[in-house]
Structures are given as C-alpha cells and as structure tokens.
JSON list of C-alpha atoms in Angstrom, two decimals:
[
{"chain": "A", "resi": 1, "resn": "ALA", "atom": "CA", "xyz": [0.10, 0.37, -0.31]},
{"chain": "A", "resi": 2, "resn": "GLN", "atom": "CA", "xyz": [1.22, 3.52, -0.18]},
{"chain": "A", "resi": 3, "resn": "LYS", "atom": "CA", "xyz": [2.75, 5.51, 2.70]},
{"chain": "A", "resi": 4, "resn": "ILE", "atom": "CA", "xyz": [1.42, 8.65, 0.95]},
{"chain": "A", "resi": 5, "resn": "THR", "atom": "CA", "xyz": [-1.14, 9.58, -1.15]},
{"chain": "A", "resi": 6, "resn": "GLN", "atom": "CA", "xyz": [-1.49, 13.26, -3.61]},
{"chain": "A", "resi": 7, "resn": "THR", "atom": "CA", "xyz": [-4.44, 12.50, -6.08]},
{"chain": "A", "resi": 8, "resn": "GLN", "atom": "CA", "xyz": [-4.29, 15.32, -7.82]},
{"chain": "A", "resi": 9, "resn": "PRO", "atom": "CA", "xyz": [-1.00, 15.37, -10.33]},
{"chain": "A", "resi": 10, "resn": "GLY", "atom": "CA", "xyz": [-1.66, 19.12, -11.83]},
{"chain": "A", "resi": 11, "resn": "MET", "atom": "CA", "xyz": [-4.18, 21.64, -10.08]},
{"chain": "A", "resi": 12, "resn": "PHE", "atom": "CA", "xyz": [-4.65, 25.38, -11.42]},
{"chain": "A", "resi": 13, "resn": "VAL", "atom": "CA", "xyz": [-5.09, 28.31, -8.99]},
{"chain": "A", "resi": 14, "resn": "GLN", "atom": "CA", "xyz": [-5.16, 32.18, -9.99]},
{"chain": "A", "resi": 15, "resn": "GLU", "atom": "CA", "xyz": [-3.28, 33.87, -8.07]},
{"chain": "A", "resi": 16, "resn": "LYS", "atom": "CA", "xyz": [-4.30, 35.84, -5.15]},
{"chain": "A", "resi": 17, "resn": "GLU", "atom": "CA", "xyz": [-7.01, 32.84, -4.03]},
{"chain": "A", "resi": 18, "resn": "ALA", "atom": "CA", "xyz": [-6.76, 30.41, -1.56]},
{"chain": "A", "resi": 19, "resn": "VAL", "atom": "CA", "xyz": [-5.59, 26.17, -2.85]},
{"chain": "A", "resi": 20, "resn": "THR", "atom": "CA", "xyz": [-5.20, 23.04, -0.58]},
{"chain": "A", "resi": 21, "resn": "LEU", "atom": "CA", "xyz": [-3.46, 20.36, -2.11]},
{"chain": "A", "resi": 22, "resn": "ASP", "atom": "CA", "xyz": [-4.50, 17.07, -1.08]},
{"chain": "A", "resi": 23, "resn": "CYS", "atom": "CA", "xyz": [-2.91, 13.92, 0.90]},
{"chain": "A", "resi": 24, "resn": "THR", "atom": "CA", "xyz": [-3.58, 10.98, 3.12]},
{"chain": "A", "resi": 25, "resn": "TYR", "atom": "CA", "xyz": [-0.90, 8.33, 4.89]},
{"chain": "A", "resi": 26, "resn": "ASP", "atom": "CA", "xyz": [-0.99, 5.54, 5.91]},
{"chain": "A", "resi": 27, "resn": "THR", "atom": "CA", "xyz": [0.59, 4.26, 9.43]},
{"chain": "A", "resi": 28, "resn": "SER", "atom": "CA", "xyz": [0.04, 2.53, 11.87]},
{"chain": "A", "resi": 29, "resn": "ASP", "atom": "CA", "xyz": [1.97, 4.41, 13.94]},
{"chain": "A", "resi": 30, "resn": "GLN", "atom": "CA", "xyz": [1.39, 6.74, 16.59]},
{"chain": "A", "resi": 31, "resn": "SER", "atom": "CA", "xyz": [3.99, 8.88, 16.47]},
{"chain": "A", "resi": 32, "resn": "TYR", "atom": "CA", "xyz": [5.17, 10.14, 13.23]},
{"chain": "A", "resi": 33, "resn": "GLY", "atom": "CA", "xyz": [5.46, 13.42, 11.51]},
{"chain": "A", "resi": 34, "resn": "LEU", "atom": "CA", "xyz": [3.85, 15.17, 7.78]},
{"chain": "A", "resi": 35, "resn": "PHE", "atom": "CA", "xyz": [5.81, 17.97, 5.91]},
{"chain": "A", "resi": 36, "resn": "TRP", "atom": "CA", "xyz": [5.43, 19.43, 2.61]},
{"chain": "A", "resi": 37, "resn": "TYR", "atom": "CA", "xyz": [8.66, 20.84, 0.16]},
{"chain": "A", "resi": 38, "resn": "LYS", "atom": "CA", "xyz": [8.44, 22.25, -2.62]},
{"chain": "A", "resi": 39, "resn": "GLN", "atom": "CA", "xyz": [10.13, 21.55, -5.67]},
{"chain": "A", "resi": 40, "resn": "PRO", "atom": "CA", "xyz": [9.77, 24.73, -8.41]},
{"chain": "A", "resi": 41, "resn": "SER", "atom": "CA", "xyz": [11.39, 24.42, -11.99]},
{"chain": "A", "resi": 42, "resn": "SER", "atom": "CA", "xyz": [14.49, 25.42, -10.88]},
{"chain": "A", "resi": 43, "resn": "GLY", "atom": "CA", "xyz": [15.14, 21.59, -8.45]},
{"chain": "A", "resi": 44, "resn": "GLU", "atom": "CA", "xyz": [15.78, 22.42, -5.54]},
{"chain": "A", "resi": 45, "resn": "MET", "atom": "CA", "xyz": [13.59, 20.93, -2.30]},
{"chain": "A", "resi": 46, "resn": "ILE", "atom": "CA", "xyz": [12.39, 23.21, -0.02]},
{"chain": "A", "resi": 47, "resn": "PHE", "atom": "CA", "xyz": [11.17, 23.06, 3.48]},
{"chain": "A", "resi": 48, "resn": "LEU", "atom": "CA", "xyz": [7.43, 24.36, 3.66]},
{"chain": "A", "resi": 49, "resn": "ILE", "atom": "CA", "xyz": [6.33, 23.39, 7.40]},
{"chain": "A", "resi": 50, "resn": "TYR", "atom": "CA", "xyz": [5.96, 19.59, 8.92]},
{"chain": "A", "resi": 51, "resn": "GLN", "atom": "CA", "xyz": [2.96, 19.14, 11.38]},
{"chain": "A", "resi": 52, "resn": "GLY", "atom": "CA", "xyz": [4.16, 16.68, 14.19]},
{"chain": "A", "resi": 53, "resn": "SER", "atom": "CA", "xyz": [1.38, 13.80, 15.09]},
{"chain": "A", "resi": 54, "resn": "TYR", "atom": "CA", "xyz": [0.98, 15.01, 19.16]},
{"chain": "A", "resi": 55, "resn": "ASP", "atom": "CA", "xyz": [0.55, 18.78, 17.75]},
{"chain": "A", "resi": 56, "resn": "GLU", "atom": "CA", "xyz": [-2.60, 19.14, 18.45]},
{"chain": "A", "resi": 57, "resn": "GLN", "atom": "CA", "xyz": [-2.32, 22.79, 16.57]},
{"chain": "A", "resi": 58, "resn": "ASN", "atom": "CA", "xyz": [-2.46, 22.60, 12.60]},
{"chain": "A", "resi": 59, "resn": "ALA", "atom": "CA", "xyz": [0.64, 23.88, 11.81]},
{"chain": "A", "resi": 60, "resn": "THR", "atom": "CA", "xyz": [1.53, 27.65, 10.35]},
{"chain": "A", "resi": 61, "resn": "GLU", "atom": "CA", "xyz": [4.08, 29.30, 8.13]},
{"chain": "A", "resi": 62, "resn": "GLY", "atom": "CA", "xyz": [3.13, 32.30, 6.46]},
{"chain": "A", "resi": 63, "resn": "ARG", "atom": "CA", "xyz": [1.03, 32.02, 3.51]},
{"chain": "A", "resi": 64, "resn": "TYR", "atom": "CA", "xyz": [1.24, 28.00, 4.55]},
{"chain": "A", "resi": 65, "resn": "SER", "atom": "CA", "xyz": [-0.73, 26.55, 7.43]},
{"chain": "A", "resi": 66, "resn": "LEU", "atom": "CA", "xyz": [-1.44, 21.98, 7.19]},
{"chain": "A", "resi": 67, "resn": "ASN", "atom": "CA", "xyz": [-5.13, 20.89, 7.80]},
{"chain": "A", "resi": 68, "resn": "PHE", "atom": "CA", "xyz": [-4.23, 18.03, 9.84]},
{"chain": "A", "resi": 69, "resn": "GLN", "atom": "CA", "xyz": [-7.07, 15.42, 10.22]},
{"chain": "A", "resi": 70, "resn": "LYS", "atom": "CA", "xyz": [-5.95, 12.64, 11.55]},
{"chain": "A", "resi": 71, "resn": "ALA", "atom": "CA", "xyz": [-9.39, 10.30, 11.60]},
{"chain": "A", "resi": 72, "resn": "ARG", "atom": "CA", "xyz": [-8.69, 10.89, 8.86]},
{"chain": "A", "resi": 73, "resn": "LYS", "atom": "CA", "xyz": [-4.89, 10.58, 7.95]},
{"chain": "A", "resi": 74, "resn": "SER", "atom": "CA", "xyz": [-4.76, 13.79, 6.31]},
{"chain": "A", "resi": 75, "resn": "ALA", "atom": "CA", "xyz": [-2.87, 16.02, 6.00]},
{"chain": "A", "resi": 76, "resn": "ASN", "atom": "CA", "xyz": [-3.76, 18.56, 2.94]},
{"chain": "A", "resi": 77, "resn": "LEU", "atom": "CA", "xyz": [-1.65, 21.61, 2.93]},
{"chain": "A", "resi": 78, "resn": "VAL", "atom": "CA", "xyz": [-3.16, 25.13, 2.10]},
{"chain": "A", "resi": 79, "resn": "ILE", "atom": "CA", "xyz": [-1.88, 28.49, 0.13]},
{"chain": "A", "resi": 80, "resn": "SER", "atom": "CA", "xyz": [-3.02, 31.68, 1.03]},
{"chain": "A", "resi": 81, "resn": "ALA", "atom": "CA", "xyz": [-3.33, 33.92, -1.44]},
{"chain": "A", "resi": 82, "resn": "SER", "atom": "CA", "xyz": [-1.79, 32.12, -3.55]},
{"chain": "A", "resi": 83, "resn": "GLN", "atom": "CA", "xyz": [1.29, 34.19, -5.87]},
{"chain": "A", "resi": 84, "resn": "LEU", "atom": "CA", "xyz": [2.55, 33.20, -9.72]},
{"chain": "A", "resi": 85, "resn": "GLY", "atom": "CA", "xyz": [6.19, 31.90, -7.70]},
{"chain": "A", "resi": 86, "resn": "ASP", "atom": "CA", "xyz": [4.22, 29.73, -6.23]},
{"chain": "A", "resi": 87, "resn": "SER", "atom": "CA", "xyz": [3.88, 27.90, -9.24]},
{"chain": "A", "resi": 88, "resn": "ALA", "atom": "CA", "xyz": [5.64, 24.70, -8.84]},
{"chain": "A", "resi": 89, "resn": "MET", "atom": "CA", "xyz": [5.61, 20.25, -7.99]},
{"chain": "A", "resi": 90, "resn": "TYR", "atom": "CA", "xyz": [4.50, 20.01, -4.43]},
{"chain": "A", "resi": 91, "resn": "PHE", "atom": "CA", "xyz": [5.32, 17.18, -2.29]},
{"chain": "A", "resi": 92, "resn": "CYS", "atom": "CA", "xyz": [3.98, 15.59, 0.93]},
{"chain": "A", "resi": 93, "resn": "ALA", "atom": "CA", "xyz": [6.21, 13.54, 3.08]},
{"chain": "A", "resi": 94, "resn": "MET", "atom": "CA", "xyz": [6.18, 11.73, 6.17]},
{"chain": "A", "resi": 95, "resn": "ARG", "atom": "CA", "xyz": [8.64, 10.03, 8.95]},
{"chain": "A", "resi": 96, "resn": "GLU", "atom": "CA", "xyz": [7.29, 7.45, 10.22]},
{"chain": "A", "resi": 97, "resn": "GLY", "atom": "CA", "xyz": [8.10, 5.93, 13.85]},
{"chain": "A", "resi": 98, "resn": "TYR", "atom": "CA", "xyz": [10.78, 7.24, 16.07]},
{"chain": "A", "resi": 99, "resn": "ARG", "atom": "CA", "xyz": [14.42, 8.15, 15.10]},
{"chain": "A", "resi": 100, "resn": "ALA", "atom": "CA", "xyz": [15.56, 5.31, 16.03]},
{"chain": "A", "resi": 101, "resn": "LYS", "atom": "CA", "xyz": [12.97, 2.51, 14.13]},
{"chain": "A", "resi": 102, "resn": "TYR", "atom": "CA", "xyz": [13.06, 3.92, 11.32]},
{"chain": "A", "resi": 103, "resn": "GLY", "atom": "CA", "xyz": [16.30, 6.07, 11.08]},
{"chain": "A", "resi": 104, "resn": "ASN", "atom": "CA", "xyz": [14.32, 9.45, 10.32]},
{"chain": "A", "resi": 105, "resn": "LYS", "atom": "CA", "xyz": [14.09, 8.44, 6.80]},
{"chain": "A", "resi": 106, "resn": "LEU", "atom": "CA", "xyz": [10.94, 10.77, 5.04]},
{"chain": "A", "resi": 107, "resn": "VAL", "atom": "CA", "xyz": [8.56, 8.96, 2.30]},
{"chain": "A", "resi": 108, "resn": "PHE", "atom": "CA", "xyz": [7.47, 10.82, -0.98]},
{"chain": "A", "resi": 109, "resn": "GLY", "atom": "CA", "xyz": [4.18, 11.20, -2.02]},
{"chain": "A", "resi": 110, "resn": "ALA", "atom": "CA", "xyz": [4.25, 11.41, -5.81]},
{"chain": "A", "resi": 111, "resn": "GLY", "atom": "CA", "xyz": [3.71, 14.96, -5.83]},
{"chain": "A", "resi": 112, "resn": "THR", "atom": "CA", "xyz": [0.66, 17.31, -7.17]},
{"chain": "A", "resi": 113, "resn": "ILE", "atom": "CA", "xyz": [1.66, 20.56, -10.03]},
{"chain": "A", "resi": 114, "resn": "LEU", "atom": "CA", "xyz": [0.23, 23.68, -9.40]},
{"chain": "A", "resi": 115, "resn": "ARG", "atom": "CA", "xyz": [-0.17, 26.11, -11.41]},
{"chain": "A", "resi": 116, "resn": "VAL", "atom": "CA", "xyz": [-0.87, 29.93, -11.11]},
{"chain": "A", "resi": 117, "resn": "LYS", "atom": "CA", "xyz": [-2.53, 32.18, -13.72]},
{"chain": "A", "resi": 118, "resn": "SER", "atom": "CA", "xyz": [-2.24, 35.31, -13.63]},
{"chain": "B", "resi": 1, "resn": "ASP", "atom": "CA", "xyz": [27.14, 30.73, 2.11]},
{"chain": "B", "resi": 2, "resn": "THR", "atom": "CA", "xyz": [25.52, 27.49, 1.21]},
{"chain": "B", "resi": 3, "resn": "ALA", "atom": "CA", "xyz": [24.18, 25.15, 3.28]},
{"chain": "B", "resi": 4, "resn": "VAL", "atom": "CA", "xyz": [23.57, 22.23, 1.09]},
{"chain": "B", "resi": 5, "resn": "SER", "atom": "CA", "xyz": [26.40, 21.87, -1.45]},
{"chain": "B", "resi": 6, "resn": "GLN", "atom": "CA", "xyz": [27.19, 19.04, -4.24]},
{"chain": "B", "resi": 7, "resn": "THR", "atom": "CA", "xyz": [29.43, 19.12, -6.73]},
{"chain": "B", "resi": 8, "resn": "PRO", "atom": "CA", "xyz": [29.19, 18.01, -9.87]},
{"chain": "B", "resi": 9, "resn": "LYS", "atom": "CA", "xyz": [25.15, 19.93, -10.51]},
{"chain": "B", "resi": 10, "resn": "TYR", "atom": "CA", "xyz": [25.38, 18.12, -13.87]},
{"chain": "B", "resi": 11, "resn": "LEU", "atom": "CA", "xyz": [27.45, 14.77, -14.36]},
{"chain": "B", "resi": 12, "resn": "VAL", "atom": "CA", "xyz": [26.99, 13.35, -18.00]},
{"chain": "B", "resi": 13, "resn": "THR", "atom": "CA", "xyz": [29.12, 10.06, -18.22]},
{"chain": "B", "resi": 14, "resn": "GLN", "atom": "CA", "xyz": [28.79, 6.54, -20.98]},
{"chain": "B", "resi": 15, "resn": "MET", "atom": "CA", "xyz": [28.18, 3.15, -19.41]},
{"chain": "B", "resi": 16, "resn": "GLY", "atom": "CA", "xyz": [30.36, 0.98, -17.85]},
{"chain": "B", "resi": 17, "resn": "ASN", "atom": "CA", "xyz": [32.33, 3.97, -15.49]},
{"chain": "B", "resi": 18, "resn": "ASP", "atom": "CA", "xyz": [32.91, 5.39, -12.26]},
{"chain": "B", "resi": 19, "resn": "LYS", "atom": "CA", "xyz": [32.14, 8.46, -10.54]},
{"chain": "B", "resi": 20, "resn": "SER", "atom": "CA", "xyz": [31.31, 10.17, -6.90]},
{"chain": "B", "resi": 21, "resn": "ILE", "atom": "CA", "xyz": [28.83, 13.36, -6.02]},
{"chain": "B", "resi": 22, "resn": "LYS", "atom": "CA", "xyz": [29.96, 14.54, -2.96]},
{"chain": "B", "resi": 23, "resn": "CYS", "atom": "CA", "xyz": [28.36, 16.15, 0.02]},
{"chain": "B", "resi": 24, "resn": "GLU", "atom": "CA", "xyz": [27.99, 18.57, 2.14]},
{"chain": "B", "resi": 25, "resn": "GLN", "atom": "CA", "xyz": [26.85, 20.36, 4.73]},
{"chain": "B", "resi": 26, "resn": "ASN", "atom": "CA", "xyz": [27.72, 23.33, 6.77]},
{"chain": "B", "resi": 27, "resn": "LEU", "atom": "CA", "xyz": [24.50, 23.20, 9.03]},
{"chain": "B", "resi": 28, "resn": "GLY", "atom": "CA", "xyz": [25.84, 21.20, 12.12]},
{"chain": "B", "resi": 29, "resn": "HIS", "atom": "CA", "xyz": [23.70, 18.53, 11.95]},
{"chain": "B", "resi": 30, "resn": "ASP", "atom": "CA", "xyz": [24.34, 15.20, 12.86]},
{"chain": "B", "resi": 31, "resn": "THR", "atom": "CA", "xyz": [22.98, 13.69, 10.02]},
{"chain": "B", "resi": 32, "resn": "MET", "atom": "CA", "xyz": [22.55, 13.23, 6.25]},
{"chain": "B", "resi": 33, "resn": "TYR", "atom": "CA", "xyz": [21.22, 11.28, 3.13]},
{"chain": "B", "resi": 34, "resn": "TRP", "atom": "CA", "xyz": [20.82, 10.91, 0.29]},
{"chain": "B", "resi": 35, "resn": "TYR", "atom": "CA", "xyz": [17.26, 10.25, -1.87]},
{"chain": "B", "resi": 36, "resn": "LYS", "atom": "CA", "xyz": [17.68, 9.92, -5.95]},
{"chain": "B", "resi": 37, "resn": "GLN", "atom": "CA", "xyz": [14.18, 11.69, -8.27]},
{"chain": "B", "resi": 38, "resn": "ASP", "atom": "CA", "xyz": [13.57, 9.90, -10.45]},
{"chain": "B", "resi": 39, "resn": "SER", "atom": "CA", "xyz": [12.63, 10.14, -14.18]},
{"chain": "B", "resi": 40, "resn": "LYS", "atom": "CA", "xyz": [9.12, 10.42, -12.92]},
{"chain": "B", "resi": 41, "resn": "LYS", "atom": "CA", "xyz": [10.00, 12.82, -10.49]},
{"chain": "B", "resi": 42, "resn": "PHE", "atom": "CA", "xyz": [9.66, 10.53, -7.30]},
{"chain": "B", "resi": 43, "resn": "LEU", "atom": "CA", "xyz": [12.18, 10.54, -4.24]},
{"chain": "B", "resi": 44, "resn": "LYS", "atom": "CA", "xyz": [13.02, 6.80, -2.13]},
{"chain": "B", "resi": 45, "resn": "ILE", "atom": "CA", "xyz": [15.61, 7.93, -0.13]},
{"chain": "B", "resi": 46, "resn": "MET", "atom": "CA", "xyz": [18.98, 6.28, -0.79]},
{"chain": "B", "resi": 47, "resn": "PHE", "atom": "CA", "xyz": [20.96, 5.56, 2.22]},
{"chain": "B", "resi": 48, "resn": "SER", "atom": "CA", "xyz": [21.17, 7.99, 5.85]},
{"chain": "B", "resi": 49, "resn": "TYR", "atom": "CA", "xyz": [24.77, 8.97, 7.65]},
{"chain": "B", "resi": 50, "resn": "ASN", "atom": "CA", "xyz": [24.51, 9.74, 11.95]},
{"chain": "B", "resi": 51, "resn": "ASN", "atom": "CA", "xyz": [27.90, 10.85, 13.05]},
{"chain": "B", "resi": 52, "resn": "LYS", "atom": "CA", "xyz": [29.73, 9.17, 9.97]},
{"chain": "B", "resi": 53, "resn": "GLU", "atom": "CA", "xyz": [27.45, 5.88, 10.63]},
{"chain": "B", "resi": 54, "resn": "LEU", "atom": "CA", "xyz": [25.03, 4.14, 8.28]},
{"chain": "B", "resi": 55, "resn": "ILE", "atom": "CA", "xyz": [21.66, 4.25, 9.47]},
{"chain": "B", "resi": 56, "resn": "ILE", "atom": "CA", "xyz": [19.67, 3.43, 6.36]},
{"chain": "B", "resi": 57, "resn": "ASN", "atom": "CA", "xyz": [20.18, 1.14, 4.06]},
{"chain": "B", "resi": 58, "resn": "GLU", "atom": "CA", "xyz": [18.12, 1.26, 1.44]},
{"chain": "B", "resi": 59, "resn": "THR", "atom": "CA", "xyz": [17.25, -1.78, -1.38]},
{"chain": "B", "resi": 60, "resn": "VAL", "atom": "CA", "xyz": [19.61, -0.13, -2.80]},
{"chain": "B", "resi": 61, "resn": "PRO", "atom": "CA", "xyz": [22.79, -2.36, -5.54]},
{"chain": "B", "resi": 62, "resn": "ASN", "atom": "CA", "xyz": [25.51, -2.89, -3.94]},
{"chain": "B", "resi": 63, "resn": "ARG", "atom": "CA", "xyz": [27.88, -0.26, -6.95]},
{"chain": "B", "resi": 64, "resn": "PHE", "atom": "CA", "xyz": [26.75, 2.50, -5.11]},
{"chain": "B", "resi": 65, "resn": "SER", "atom": "CA", "xyz": [28.24, 3.19, -1.38]},
{"chain": "B", "resi": 66, "resn": "PRO", "atom": "CA", "xyz": [28.18, 6.15, 0.54]},
{"chain": "B", "resi": 67, "resn": "LYS", "atom": "CA", "xyz": [31.70, 6.62, 2.89]},
{"chain": "B", "resi": 68, "resn": "SER", "atom": "CA", "xyz": [30.75, 9.73, 5.20]},
{"chain": "B", "resi": 69, "resn": "PRO", "atom": "CA", "xyz": [34.73, 10.86, 6.29]},
{"chain": "B", "resi": 70, "resn": "ASP", "atom": "CA", "xyz": [33.19, 13.14, 9.15]},
{"chain": "B", "resi": 71, "resn": "LYS", "atom": "CA", "xyz": [29.35, 14.53, 9.59]},
{"chain": "B", "resi": 72, "resn": "ALA", "atom": "CA", "xyz": [29.94, 17.23, 7.54]},
{"chain": "B", "resi": 73, "resn": "HIS", "atom": "CA", "xyz": [29.76, 15.16, 4.28]},
{"chain": "B", "resi": 74, "resn": "LEU", "atom": "CA", "xyz": [28.36, 12.18, 2.31]},
{"chain": "B", "resi": 75, "resn": "ASN", "atom": "CA", "xyz": [29.37, 11.07, -0.63]},
{"chain": "B", "resi": 76, "resn": "LEU", "atom": "CA", "xyz": [27.94, 8.68, -2.89]},
{"chain": "B", "resi": 77, "resn": "HIS", "atom": "CA", "xyz": [29.81, 7.04, -4.97]},
{"chain": "B", "resi": 78, "resn": "ILE", "atom": "CA", "xyz": [28.93, 4.94, -8.50]},
{"chain": "B", "resi": 79, "resn": "ASN", "atom": "CA", "xyz": [30.09, 2.17, -9.92]},
{"chain": "B", "resi": 80, "resn": "SER", "atom": "CA", "xyz": [29.15, 0.70, -13.10]},
{"chain": "B", "resi": 81, "resn": "LEU", "atom": "CA", "xyz": [26.80, 3.17, -14.00]},
{"chain": "B", "resi": 82, "resn": "GLU", "atom": "CA", "xyz": [23.87, 2.03, -16.66]},
{"chain": "B", "resi": 83, "resn": "LEU", "atom": "CA", "xyz": [20.88, 3.46, -17.77]},
{"chain": "B", "resi": 84, "resn": "GLY", "atom": "CA", "xyz": [18.54, 3.23, -14.98]},
{"chain": "B", "resi": 85, "resn": "ASP", "atom": "CA", "xyz": [20.91, 5.46, -13.31]},
{"chain": "B", "resi": 86, "resn": "SER", "atom": "CA", "xyz": [20.70, 8.65, -14.44]},
{"chain": "B", "resi": 87, "resn": "ALA", "atom": "CA", "xyz": [18.29, 11.20, -12.10]},
{"chain": "B", "resi": 88, "resn": "VAL", "atom": "CA", "xyz": [18.40, 13.64, -10.39]},
{"chain": "B", "resi": 89, "resn": "TYR", "atom": "CA", "xyz": [20.61, 12.40, -7.21]},
{"chain": "B", "resi": 90, "resn": "PHE", "atom": "CA", "xyz": [19.32, 15.58, -3.38]},
{"chain": "B", "resi": 91, "resn": "CYS", "atom": "CA", "xyz": [21.70, 15.60, -0.26]},
{"chain": "B", "resi": 92, "resn": "ALA", "atom": "CA", "xyz": [19.94, 16.28, 2.25]},
{"chain": "B", "resi": 93, "resn": "SER", "atom": "CA", "xyz": [21.06, 17.58, 6.24]},
{"chain": "B", "resi": 94, "resn": "SER", "atom": "CA", "xyz": [19.46, 17.40, 9.69]},
{"chain": "B", "resi": 95, "resn": "GLN", "atom": "CA", "xyz": [20.03, 18.00, 13.19]},
{"chain": "B", "resi": 96, "resn": "GLU", "atom": "CA", "xyz": [18.58, 14.83, 15.72]},
{"chain": "B", "resi": 97, "resn": "LEU", "atom": "CA", "xyz": [16.48, 16.97, 17.46]},
{"chain": "B", "resi": 98, "resn": "HIS", "atom": "CA", "xyz": [14.82, 18.18, 15.15]},
{"chain": "B", "resi": 99, "resn": "ASN", "atom": "CA", "xyz": [12.53, 17.59, 12.05]},
{"chain": "B", "resi": 100, "resn": "GLU", "atom": "CA", "xyz": [12.93, 20.06, 8.45]},
{"chain": "B", "resi": 101, "resn": "GLN", "atom": "CA", "xyz": [15.37, 17.32, 6.39]},
{"chain": "B", "resi": 102, "resn": "PHE", "atom": "CA", "xyz": [16.93, 20.13, 4.70]},
{"chain": "B", "resi": 103, "resn": "PHE", "atom": "CA", "xyz": [18.25, 19.05, 0.67]},
{"chain": "B", "resi": 104, "resn": "GLY", "atom": "CA", "xyz": [21.00, 20.51, -1.46]},
{"chain": "B", "resi": 105, "resn": "PRO", "atom": "CA", "xyz": [20.27, 22.04, -5.03]},
{"chain": "B", "resi": 106, "resn": "GLY", "atom": "CA", "xyz": [20.69, 18.11, -6.29]},
{"chain": "B", "resi": 107, "resn": "THR", "atom": "CA", "xyz": [23.13, 16.80, -9.61]},
{"chain": "B", "resi": 108, "resn": "ARG", "atom": "CA", "xyz": [21.12, 15.87, -12.44]},
{"chain": "B", "resi": 109, "resn": "LEU", "atom": "CA", "xyz": [23.07, 12.42, -13.62]},
{"chain": "B", "resi": 110, "resn": "THR", "atom": "CA", "xyz": [23.28, 11.10, -17.46]},
{"chain": "B", "resi": 111, "resn": "VAL", "atom": "CA", "xyz": [23.67, 7.83, -18.41]},
{"chain": "B", "resi": 112, "resn": "LEU", "atom": "CA", "xyz": [24.85, 7.39, -21.56]}
]
C-alpha cells in the first residue's frame, strides 16, 4: 500500500486565491511526522511546513497551513493568497515512527504540480 | 554561505564508468541522507548516516556506496553505471532533535 497518496497530479489556481493540495497517509505508528516540500522548476527542494502526529494545533508558516485530520489520516496543504511564484511541484512526505525505528527517513508522495494563473 | 552543497551539479557519463557525487553541509547537522529522484519525479531515500554511521540502507544495488569521512560530508560513489541510474540525486541533512531535512540543489546524472 502507498504510504503517502497525493491524488491531484495537477492543479490550477487563480492568483490571490487560496488552494488546497491533498495528501493522505498510511501508518500504524502513533508517532510520526508530516512534511510538505516545494520543488520549483529550478529543481531545488524547499521545506515548507511540518506537523507532528501529537501536535494538537494545525501547523502554520506564513501563507502555508497544514490541515491535519488525524482520524482521516490526511494532511492537506493550504496556500492562501496564491502568487505566481507558488507555481511548482509540491510533495507531501512522512517520517514514520521514532527515529531509532526507521532512522528518520522521509517517504514521499508522487507530488502535485500547481500552476498559478494571472 | 550555502547550507547543503553538492558537486557536481550536472554529470554526464558513459555506461560502465565509475563516478562520485560529493555533498557537504555547514549547518552542524549530525545526520545526512541521499535521495534519488527518477524521471517521473518520484523521490526515494537511498542512504542515511548519523555521525558517520550508516543507519539507513534501502534496497539499493551494491554498486552504490556512500562514504562519510566526517559528519559534514556524505559522498556517493557509483560503480559500473547503468542507464537506469540516470536521475537527480539529492543530498539532505537534519539535526537529530529537529524535524526538517534540508536538501542540497541536486546532481543531475545522465548515463549514456
């Protein structure tokens, strides 16, 4: 089974509007972490936001927020007030379990390409 | 003041050759990783080192050998390159008590 599922291969959003990128995950561990990374066309991987499985509040970082619904095993990324520079590939990733169990590795989803229209 | 750097950025080589990719981080992190991103953009971990000790070794052909001379460096050596090794290879680092992994700019390897 896929550990991380991103069902939207591509998304369009109008500039200045909000957009939600979906991510569902599969784990039997109680302790895990969820991440979102941005990969622009230039190729680098940029860390955006992190949510721990025990965090009660949804994570926020500037225009990025993570809509964490533990019971549904979803960790959607919400980008508010989209900008042209937000056009990129977005990856959801999970770190399962404690560090000693899996060595802190990240398992990535297939990614969602976001295009912001002017 | 690049945080995680990789050299070279591009590497074009013939099948059967041996090549190395170097990675250095100046963040003081204790853990470093190698990830492979294939032509469909799928990212998968290959190796992880913590304080020069190998802690993750995914199902990777033994033609790939990581080497960590110190905790700021993690190099990747690939023997007998094959066409399927063509990909972008990312180095990353993190600090044990923190969560995010910081990625290098990637090395695009093309095997002809």
